[in-house]
Short mmCIF file of C-alpha atoms in Angstrom, two decimals:
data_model
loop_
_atom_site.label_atom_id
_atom_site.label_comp_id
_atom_site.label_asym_id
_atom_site.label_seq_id
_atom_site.Cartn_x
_atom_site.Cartn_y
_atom_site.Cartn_z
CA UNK A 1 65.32 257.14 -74.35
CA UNK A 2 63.29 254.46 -76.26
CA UNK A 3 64.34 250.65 -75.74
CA UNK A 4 61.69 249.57 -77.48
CA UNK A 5 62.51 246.60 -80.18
CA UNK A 6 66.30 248.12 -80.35
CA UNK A 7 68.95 245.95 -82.44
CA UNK A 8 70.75 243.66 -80.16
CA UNK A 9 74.18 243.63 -79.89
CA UNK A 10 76.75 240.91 -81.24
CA UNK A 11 78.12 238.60 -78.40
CA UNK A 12 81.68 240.65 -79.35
CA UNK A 13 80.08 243.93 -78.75
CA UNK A 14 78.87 242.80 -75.20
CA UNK A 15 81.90 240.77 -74.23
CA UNK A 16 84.42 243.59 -75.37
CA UNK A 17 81.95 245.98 -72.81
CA UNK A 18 82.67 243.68 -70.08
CA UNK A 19 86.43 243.72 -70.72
CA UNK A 20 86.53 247.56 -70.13
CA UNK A 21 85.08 246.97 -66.60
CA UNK A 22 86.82 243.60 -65.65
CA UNK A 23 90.22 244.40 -67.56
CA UNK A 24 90.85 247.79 -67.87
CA UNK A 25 88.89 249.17 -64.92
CA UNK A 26 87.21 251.83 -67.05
CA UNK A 27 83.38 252.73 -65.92
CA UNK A 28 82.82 255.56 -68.28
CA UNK A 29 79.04 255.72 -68.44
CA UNK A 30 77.67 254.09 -71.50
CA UNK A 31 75.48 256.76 -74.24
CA UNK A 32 72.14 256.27 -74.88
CA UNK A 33 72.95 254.35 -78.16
CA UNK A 34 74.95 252.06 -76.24
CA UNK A 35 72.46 251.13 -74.06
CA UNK A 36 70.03 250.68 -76.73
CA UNK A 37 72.63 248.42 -78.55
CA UNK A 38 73.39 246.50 -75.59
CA UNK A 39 69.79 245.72 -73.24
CA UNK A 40 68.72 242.97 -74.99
CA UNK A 41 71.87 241.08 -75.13
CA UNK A 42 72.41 242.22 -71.18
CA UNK A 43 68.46 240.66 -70.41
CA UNK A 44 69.51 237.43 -72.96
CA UNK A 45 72.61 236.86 -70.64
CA UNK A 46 70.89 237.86 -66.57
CA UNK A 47 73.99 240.47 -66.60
CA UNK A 48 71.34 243.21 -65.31
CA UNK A 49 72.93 243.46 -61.74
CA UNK A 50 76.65 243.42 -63.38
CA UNK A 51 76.09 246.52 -65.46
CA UNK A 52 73.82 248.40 -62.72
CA UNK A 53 76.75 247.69 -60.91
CA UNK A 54 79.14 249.23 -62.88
CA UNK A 55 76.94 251.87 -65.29
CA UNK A 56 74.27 252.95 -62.39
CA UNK A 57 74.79 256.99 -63.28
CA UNK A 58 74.08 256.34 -67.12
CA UNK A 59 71.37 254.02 -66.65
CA UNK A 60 68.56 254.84 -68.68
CA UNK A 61 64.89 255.29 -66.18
CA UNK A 62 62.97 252.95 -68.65
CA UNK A 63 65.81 250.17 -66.91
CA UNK A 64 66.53 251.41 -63.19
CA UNK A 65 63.85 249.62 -61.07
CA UNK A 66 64.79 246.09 -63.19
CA UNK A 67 68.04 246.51 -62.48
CA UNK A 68 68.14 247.68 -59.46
CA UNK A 69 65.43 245.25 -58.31
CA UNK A 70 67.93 242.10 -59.49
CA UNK A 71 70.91 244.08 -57.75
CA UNK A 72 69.46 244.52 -54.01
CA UNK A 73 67.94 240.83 -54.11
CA UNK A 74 71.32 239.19 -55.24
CA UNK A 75 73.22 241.88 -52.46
CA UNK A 76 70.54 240.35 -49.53
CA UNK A 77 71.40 236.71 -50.80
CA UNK A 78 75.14 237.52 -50.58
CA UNK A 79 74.57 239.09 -47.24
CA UNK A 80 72.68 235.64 -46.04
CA UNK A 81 75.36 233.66 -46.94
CA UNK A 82 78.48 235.73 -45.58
CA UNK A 83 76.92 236.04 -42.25
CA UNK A 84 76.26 232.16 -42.06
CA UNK A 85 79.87 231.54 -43.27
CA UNK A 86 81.37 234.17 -40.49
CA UNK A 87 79.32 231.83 -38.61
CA UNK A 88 80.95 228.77 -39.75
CA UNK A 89 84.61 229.42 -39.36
CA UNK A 90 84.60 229.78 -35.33
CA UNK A 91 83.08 226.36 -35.28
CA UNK A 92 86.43 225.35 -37.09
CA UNK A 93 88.98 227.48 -35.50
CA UNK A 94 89.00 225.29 -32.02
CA UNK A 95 89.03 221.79 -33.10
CA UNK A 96 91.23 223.03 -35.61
CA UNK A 97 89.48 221.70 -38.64
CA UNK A 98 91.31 222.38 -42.13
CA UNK A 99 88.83 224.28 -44.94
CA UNK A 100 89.16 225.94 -48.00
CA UNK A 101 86.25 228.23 -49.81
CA UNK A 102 85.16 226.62 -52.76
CA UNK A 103 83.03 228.10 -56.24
CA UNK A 104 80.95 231.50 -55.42
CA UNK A 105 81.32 231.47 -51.56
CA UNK A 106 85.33 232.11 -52.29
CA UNK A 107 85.13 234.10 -55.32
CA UNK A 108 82.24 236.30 -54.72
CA UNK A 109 83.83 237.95 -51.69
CA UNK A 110 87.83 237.35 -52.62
CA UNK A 111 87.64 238.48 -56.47
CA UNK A 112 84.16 240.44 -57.65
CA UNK A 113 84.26 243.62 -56.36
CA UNK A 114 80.93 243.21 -55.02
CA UNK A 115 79.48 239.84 -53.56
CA UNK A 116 76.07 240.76 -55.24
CA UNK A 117 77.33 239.90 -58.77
CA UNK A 118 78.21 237.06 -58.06
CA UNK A 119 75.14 234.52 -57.53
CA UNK A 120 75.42 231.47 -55.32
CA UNK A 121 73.50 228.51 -54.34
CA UNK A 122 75.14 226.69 -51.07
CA UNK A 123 78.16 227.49 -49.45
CA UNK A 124 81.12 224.88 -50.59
CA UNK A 125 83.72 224.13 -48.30
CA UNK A 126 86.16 221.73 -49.02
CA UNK A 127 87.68 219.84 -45.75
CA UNK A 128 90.84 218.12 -45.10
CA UNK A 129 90.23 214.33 -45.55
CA UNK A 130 91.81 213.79 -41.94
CA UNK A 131 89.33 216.73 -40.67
CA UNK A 132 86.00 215.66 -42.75
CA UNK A 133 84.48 213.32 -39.82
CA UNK A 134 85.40 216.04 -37.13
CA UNK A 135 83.28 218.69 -39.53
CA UNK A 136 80.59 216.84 -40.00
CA UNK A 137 80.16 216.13 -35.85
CA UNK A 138 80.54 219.82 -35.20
CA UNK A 139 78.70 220.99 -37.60
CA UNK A 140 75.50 218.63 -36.66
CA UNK A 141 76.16 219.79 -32.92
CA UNK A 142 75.66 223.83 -34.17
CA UNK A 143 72.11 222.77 -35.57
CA UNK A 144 72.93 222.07 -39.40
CA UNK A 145 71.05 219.10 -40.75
CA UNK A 146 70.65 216.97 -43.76
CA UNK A 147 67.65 215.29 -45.25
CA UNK A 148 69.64 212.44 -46.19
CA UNK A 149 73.19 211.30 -45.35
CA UNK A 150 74.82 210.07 -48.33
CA UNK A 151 78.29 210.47 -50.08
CA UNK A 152 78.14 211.85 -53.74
CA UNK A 153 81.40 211.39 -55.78
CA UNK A 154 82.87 215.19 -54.11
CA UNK A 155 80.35 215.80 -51.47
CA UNK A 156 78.34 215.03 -48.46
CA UNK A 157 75.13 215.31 -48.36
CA UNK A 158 73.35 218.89 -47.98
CA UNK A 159 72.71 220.33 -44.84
CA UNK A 160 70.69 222.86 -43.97
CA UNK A 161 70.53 225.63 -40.82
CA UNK A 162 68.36 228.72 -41.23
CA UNK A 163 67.56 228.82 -44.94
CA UNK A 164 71.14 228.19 -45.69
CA UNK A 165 72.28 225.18 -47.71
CA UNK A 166 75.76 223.95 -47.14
CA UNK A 167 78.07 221.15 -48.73
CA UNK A 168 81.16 220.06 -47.49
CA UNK A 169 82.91 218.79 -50.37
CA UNK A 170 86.22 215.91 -49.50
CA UNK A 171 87.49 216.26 -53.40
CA UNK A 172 87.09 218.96 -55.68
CA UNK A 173 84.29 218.79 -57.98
CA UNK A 174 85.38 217.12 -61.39
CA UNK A 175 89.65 215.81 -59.96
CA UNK A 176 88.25 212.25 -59.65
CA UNK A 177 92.06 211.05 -59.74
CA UNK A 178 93.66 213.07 -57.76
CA UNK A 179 95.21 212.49 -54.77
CA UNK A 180 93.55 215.15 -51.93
CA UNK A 181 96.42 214.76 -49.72
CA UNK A 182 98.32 216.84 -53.02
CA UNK A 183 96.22 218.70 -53.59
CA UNK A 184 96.01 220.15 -49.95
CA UNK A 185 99.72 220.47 -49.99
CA UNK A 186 99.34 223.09 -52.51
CA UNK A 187 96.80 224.80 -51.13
CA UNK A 188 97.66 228.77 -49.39
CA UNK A 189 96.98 229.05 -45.66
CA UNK A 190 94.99 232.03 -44.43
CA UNK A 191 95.48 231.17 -40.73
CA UNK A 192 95.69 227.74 -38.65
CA UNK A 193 92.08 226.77 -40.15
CA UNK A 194 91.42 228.39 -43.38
CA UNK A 195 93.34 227.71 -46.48
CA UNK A 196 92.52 229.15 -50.05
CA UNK A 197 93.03 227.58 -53.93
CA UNK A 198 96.33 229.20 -55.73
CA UNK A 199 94.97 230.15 -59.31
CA UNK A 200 96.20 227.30 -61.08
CA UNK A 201 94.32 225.16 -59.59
CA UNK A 202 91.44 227.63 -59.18
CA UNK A 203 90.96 228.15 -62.75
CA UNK A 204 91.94 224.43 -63.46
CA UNK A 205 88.71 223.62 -61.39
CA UNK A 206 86.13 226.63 -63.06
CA UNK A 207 86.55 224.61 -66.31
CA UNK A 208 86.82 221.24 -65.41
CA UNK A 209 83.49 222.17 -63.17
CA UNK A 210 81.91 223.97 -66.19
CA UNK A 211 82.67 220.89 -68.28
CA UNK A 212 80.82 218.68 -66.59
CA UNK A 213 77.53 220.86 -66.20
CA UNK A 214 78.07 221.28 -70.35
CA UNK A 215 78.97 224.37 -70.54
CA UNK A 216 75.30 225.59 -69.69
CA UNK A 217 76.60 228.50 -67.56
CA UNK A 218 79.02 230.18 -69.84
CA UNK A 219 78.28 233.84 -68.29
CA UNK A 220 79.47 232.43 -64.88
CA UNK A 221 82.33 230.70 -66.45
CA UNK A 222 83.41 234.45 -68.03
CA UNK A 223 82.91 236.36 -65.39
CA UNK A 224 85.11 233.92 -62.61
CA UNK A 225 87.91 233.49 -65.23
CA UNK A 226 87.74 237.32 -66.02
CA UNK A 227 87.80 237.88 -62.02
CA UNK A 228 90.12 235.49 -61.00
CA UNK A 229 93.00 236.27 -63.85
CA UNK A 230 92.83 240.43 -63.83
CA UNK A 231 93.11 239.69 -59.65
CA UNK A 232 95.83 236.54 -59.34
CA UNK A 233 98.67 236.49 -62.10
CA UNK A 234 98.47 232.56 -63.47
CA UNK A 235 101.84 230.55 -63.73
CA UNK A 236 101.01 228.56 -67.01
CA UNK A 237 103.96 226.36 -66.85
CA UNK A 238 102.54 225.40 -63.07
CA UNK A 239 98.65 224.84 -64.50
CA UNK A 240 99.86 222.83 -67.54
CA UNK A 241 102.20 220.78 -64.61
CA UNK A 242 99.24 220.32 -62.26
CA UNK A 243 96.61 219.27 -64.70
CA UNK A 244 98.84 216.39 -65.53
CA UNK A 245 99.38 215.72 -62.34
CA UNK A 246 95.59 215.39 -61.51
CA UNK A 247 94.40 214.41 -64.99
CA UNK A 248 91.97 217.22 -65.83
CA UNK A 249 91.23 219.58 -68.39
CA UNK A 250 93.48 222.53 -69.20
CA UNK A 251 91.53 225.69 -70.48
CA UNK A 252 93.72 226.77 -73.53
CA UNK A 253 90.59 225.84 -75.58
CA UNK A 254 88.34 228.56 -73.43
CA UNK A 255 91.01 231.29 -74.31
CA UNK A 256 91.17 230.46 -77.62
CA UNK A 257 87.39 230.96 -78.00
CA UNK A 258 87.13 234.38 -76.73
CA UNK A 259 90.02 236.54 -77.62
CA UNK A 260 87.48 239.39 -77.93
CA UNK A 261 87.12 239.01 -73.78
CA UNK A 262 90.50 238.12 -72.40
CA UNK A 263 93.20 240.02 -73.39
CA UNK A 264 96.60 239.19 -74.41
CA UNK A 265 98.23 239.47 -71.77
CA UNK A 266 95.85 237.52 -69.61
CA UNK A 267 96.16 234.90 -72.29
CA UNK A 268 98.46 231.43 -71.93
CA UNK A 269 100.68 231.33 -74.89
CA UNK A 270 98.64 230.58 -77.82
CA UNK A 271 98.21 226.51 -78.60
CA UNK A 272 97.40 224.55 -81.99
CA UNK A 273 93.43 224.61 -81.44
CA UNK A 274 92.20 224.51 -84.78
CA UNK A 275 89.61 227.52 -85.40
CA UNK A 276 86.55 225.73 -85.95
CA UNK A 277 86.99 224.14 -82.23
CA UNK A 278 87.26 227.13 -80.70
CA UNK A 279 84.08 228.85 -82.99
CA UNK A 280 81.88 225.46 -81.79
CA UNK A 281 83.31 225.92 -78.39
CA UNK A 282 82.36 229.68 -78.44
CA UNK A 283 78.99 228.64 -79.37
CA UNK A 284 78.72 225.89 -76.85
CA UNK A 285 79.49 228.86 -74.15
CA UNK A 286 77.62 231.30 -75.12
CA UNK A 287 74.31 229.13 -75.75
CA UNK A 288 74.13 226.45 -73.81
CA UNK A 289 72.02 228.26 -70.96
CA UNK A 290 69.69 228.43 -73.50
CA UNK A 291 69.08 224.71 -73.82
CA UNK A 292 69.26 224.27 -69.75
CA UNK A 293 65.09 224.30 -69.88
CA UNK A 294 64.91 221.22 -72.26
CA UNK A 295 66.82 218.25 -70.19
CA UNK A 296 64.44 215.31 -71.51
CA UNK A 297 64.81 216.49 -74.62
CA UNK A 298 68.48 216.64 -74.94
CA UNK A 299 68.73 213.45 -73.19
CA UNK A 300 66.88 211.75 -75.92
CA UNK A 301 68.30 213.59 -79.08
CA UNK A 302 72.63 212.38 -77.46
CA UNK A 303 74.52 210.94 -80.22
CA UNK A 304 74.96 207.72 -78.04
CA UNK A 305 71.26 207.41 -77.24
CA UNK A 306 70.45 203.58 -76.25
CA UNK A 307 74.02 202.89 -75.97
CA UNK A 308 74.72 200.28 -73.03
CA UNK A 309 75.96 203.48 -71.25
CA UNK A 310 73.16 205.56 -71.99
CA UNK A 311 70.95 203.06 -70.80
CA UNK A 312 72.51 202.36 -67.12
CA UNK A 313 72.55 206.31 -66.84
CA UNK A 314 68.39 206.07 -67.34
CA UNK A 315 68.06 203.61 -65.43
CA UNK A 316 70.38 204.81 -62.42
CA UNK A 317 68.08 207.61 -62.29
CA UNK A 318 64.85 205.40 -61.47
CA UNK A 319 66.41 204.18 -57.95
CA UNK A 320 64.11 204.90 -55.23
CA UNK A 321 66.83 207.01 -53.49
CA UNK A 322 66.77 209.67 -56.83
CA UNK A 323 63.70 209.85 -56.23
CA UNK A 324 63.67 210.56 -52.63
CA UNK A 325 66.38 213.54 -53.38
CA UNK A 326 64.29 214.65 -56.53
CA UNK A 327 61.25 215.53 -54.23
CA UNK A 328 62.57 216.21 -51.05
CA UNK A 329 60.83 213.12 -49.32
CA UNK A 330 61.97 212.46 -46.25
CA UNK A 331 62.79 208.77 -44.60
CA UNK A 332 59.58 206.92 -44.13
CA UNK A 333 56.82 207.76 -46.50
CA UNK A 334 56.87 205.22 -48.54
CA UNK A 335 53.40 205.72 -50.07
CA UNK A 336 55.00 209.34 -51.44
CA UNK A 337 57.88 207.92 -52.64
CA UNK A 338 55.78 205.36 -54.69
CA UNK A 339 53.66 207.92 -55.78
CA UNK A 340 56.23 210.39 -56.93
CA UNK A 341 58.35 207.58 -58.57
CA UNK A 342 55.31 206.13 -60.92
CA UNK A 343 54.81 210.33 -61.80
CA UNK A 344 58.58 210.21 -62.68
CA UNK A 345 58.40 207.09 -64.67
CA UNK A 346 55.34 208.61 -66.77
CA UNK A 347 57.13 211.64 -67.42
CA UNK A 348 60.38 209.97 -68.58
CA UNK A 349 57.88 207.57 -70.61
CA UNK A 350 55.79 210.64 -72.15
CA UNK A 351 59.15 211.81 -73.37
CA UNK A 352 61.00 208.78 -74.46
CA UNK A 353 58.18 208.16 -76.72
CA UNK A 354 58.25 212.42 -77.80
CA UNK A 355 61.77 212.26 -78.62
CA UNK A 356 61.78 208.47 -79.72
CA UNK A 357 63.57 210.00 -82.87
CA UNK A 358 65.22 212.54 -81.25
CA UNK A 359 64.52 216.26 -81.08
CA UNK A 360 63.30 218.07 -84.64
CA UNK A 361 65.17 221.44 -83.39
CA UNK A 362 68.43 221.49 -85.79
CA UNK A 363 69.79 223.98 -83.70
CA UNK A 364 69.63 221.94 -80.79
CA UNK A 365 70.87 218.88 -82.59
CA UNK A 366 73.99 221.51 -83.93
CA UNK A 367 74.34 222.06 -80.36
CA UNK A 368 74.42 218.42 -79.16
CA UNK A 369 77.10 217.89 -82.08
CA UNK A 370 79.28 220.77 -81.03
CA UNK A 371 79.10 219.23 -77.58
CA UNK A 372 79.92 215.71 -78.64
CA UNK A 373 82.94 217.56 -80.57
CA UNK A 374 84.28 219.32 -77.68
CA UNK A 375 83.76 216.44 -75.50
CA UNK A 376 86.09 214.01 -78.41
CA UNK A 377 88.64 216.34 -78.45
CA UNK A 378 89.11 216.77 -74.27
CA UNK A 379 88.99 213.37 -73.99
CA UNK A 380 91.84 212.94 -76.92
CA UNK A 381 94.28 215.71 -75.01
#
């Protein structure tokens, strides 16, 4: 079969493919014209391990050792990372320390069918505030280190054993109001130790998380939604009720955007999101991986560039610290960090002056005003 300069398919045509195999559990091997209508979009998107995954016996040979290639490196990542975390939960089991999977290390081996199409960075483990202190100790005693020990807004600092990165989080990633002991209470025990997210707040925290990475990984954000709703019916009433209760984000505006991937009866009951929104929304998902490559220049094309807040954001990021985290330095060297924080400043300073007027892409200024839309109307509901 030729795959040479084929016609791509439409976002639709790719999306609906994916909702045979997520949905509707149907793996009848794609035809040659498929394939041809659907490997650039598939390449666009880093979905080659997904669909040797689930189309291996119709794969075309001019695609097999790509595929396959991104398939058995993701599968050895995934097999890293699930023997350091059957590691990990002995350590918890005596002192009795209260955890709970968070982001790929719960959903890549609870709801994909196969840990390899999922991709994951650390291991995320969200402790019991009464337990975090007790973690941390044990976890330094088994050999896992950090090159700094700080507290982000969610998270400890990482540590590292073995080539394996772990965070322990004490608040999930983007519920900066909400009350941990509450959100514990809600939380379903697997045993004594372990304790896993109900779907409400599961999905609650896969947009709220996407939102404030931009929407840059809107494959990931599909694919965990897709997983998590055709595994784990949703109680709407329950999500709406809880996002209230912990002032966050509730999705409607996701499902509103892609009807083409979720079907109806995975759907919450339809809400008065005006089409445009959910076409700029769409867009926002689908593309913003696109822009991921071009921080500085995003950065300086913002709607509310050289705003007072814009400005104590730059300038937050000069600290000495960022730039100890930015390079990896570790305490001592000052002569590095000095270095590596006058290279910084020339960089930010090369671009400033670039982008003085903003970026000359329109389609990355459309982007940055679909973001600043999306962003307006979140904040307004």
């Amino acid at each position: 079969m030729k795959v040479h300069n084929p016609s791509p398919a439409s976002p639709t045509q790719l999306l609906q493919q994916l909702q045979r195999y997520i949905f509707q559990h149907d793996n009848t091997p794609l035809t040659p014209e498929q394939w041809q209508l659907l490997s650039p979009s598939i390449a666009a998107y880093g979905l080659e391990r997904f669909f040797y995954y689930y189309a291996n016996s119709s794969l075309p040979e001019a695609l097999r050792t790509p595929f396959q290639t991104a398939y058995q490196f993701q599968a050895f990542q995934a097999l890293k990372q699930e023997h350091a975390l059957k590691q990990l939960k002995p350590l918890f089991q005596q002192p009795r320390i209260r955890f709970c999977p968070l982001k790929g290390v719960d959903r890549a081996y609870r709801l994909y069918p196969a840990p390899a199409l999922r991709p994951m960075g650390d291991i995320d483990l969200l402790i019991h505030p009464e337990d975090c202190q007790a973690a941390r100790a044990v976890l330094a005693e088994a050999g896992w280190q950090a090159e700094y020990d700080y507290a982000h807004q969610h998270h400890y600092s990482v540590i590292l054993k073995d080539g394996i990165a772990l965070e322990i989080h004490f608040r999930l990633p983007r519920f900066i109001a909400a009350d941990m002991l509450q959100v514990w209470a809600l939380l379903l025990p697997v045993d004594s130790t372990e304790h896993r997210l109900p779907p409400e707040l599961n999905l609650l925290l896969l947009f709220n998380h996407a939102g404030g990475h931009h929407w840059q990984n809107g494959r990931r954000l599909l694919l965990d939604t897709g997983f998590l709703l055709s595994r784990q019916p949703v109680d709407w009433p329950k999500l709406t009720q809880l996002a209230a209760q912990f002032r966050v984000f509730t999705p409607e505006l996701l499902f509103a955007a892609f009807p083409d991937f979720y079907p109806a009866e995975y759907r919450p009951p339809a809400g008065a999101i005006a089409p445009e929104l959910a076409a700029d929304f769409r867009q926002l998902v689908l593309h913003g991986v696109a822009f991921a490559s071009r921080p500085h220049e995003l950065l300086m094309s913002q709607p509310d560039r050289f705003s007072p807040a814009w400005w104590r954001k730059r300038i937050a990021g000069l600290r000495p610290l960022c730039t100890r985290f930015r390079h990896h330095i570790p305490p001592g060297h000052r002569g590095q960090v000095f270095r590596c924080y006058l290279k910084d400043c020339g960089i930010k300073l090369k671009y400033f002056w670039r982008f003085l007027s903003g970026s000359k892409d329109p389609v990355l200024r459309q982007y940055l005003k679909r973001q600043k839309r999306i962003a307006d109307y979140l904040s307004r509901h």
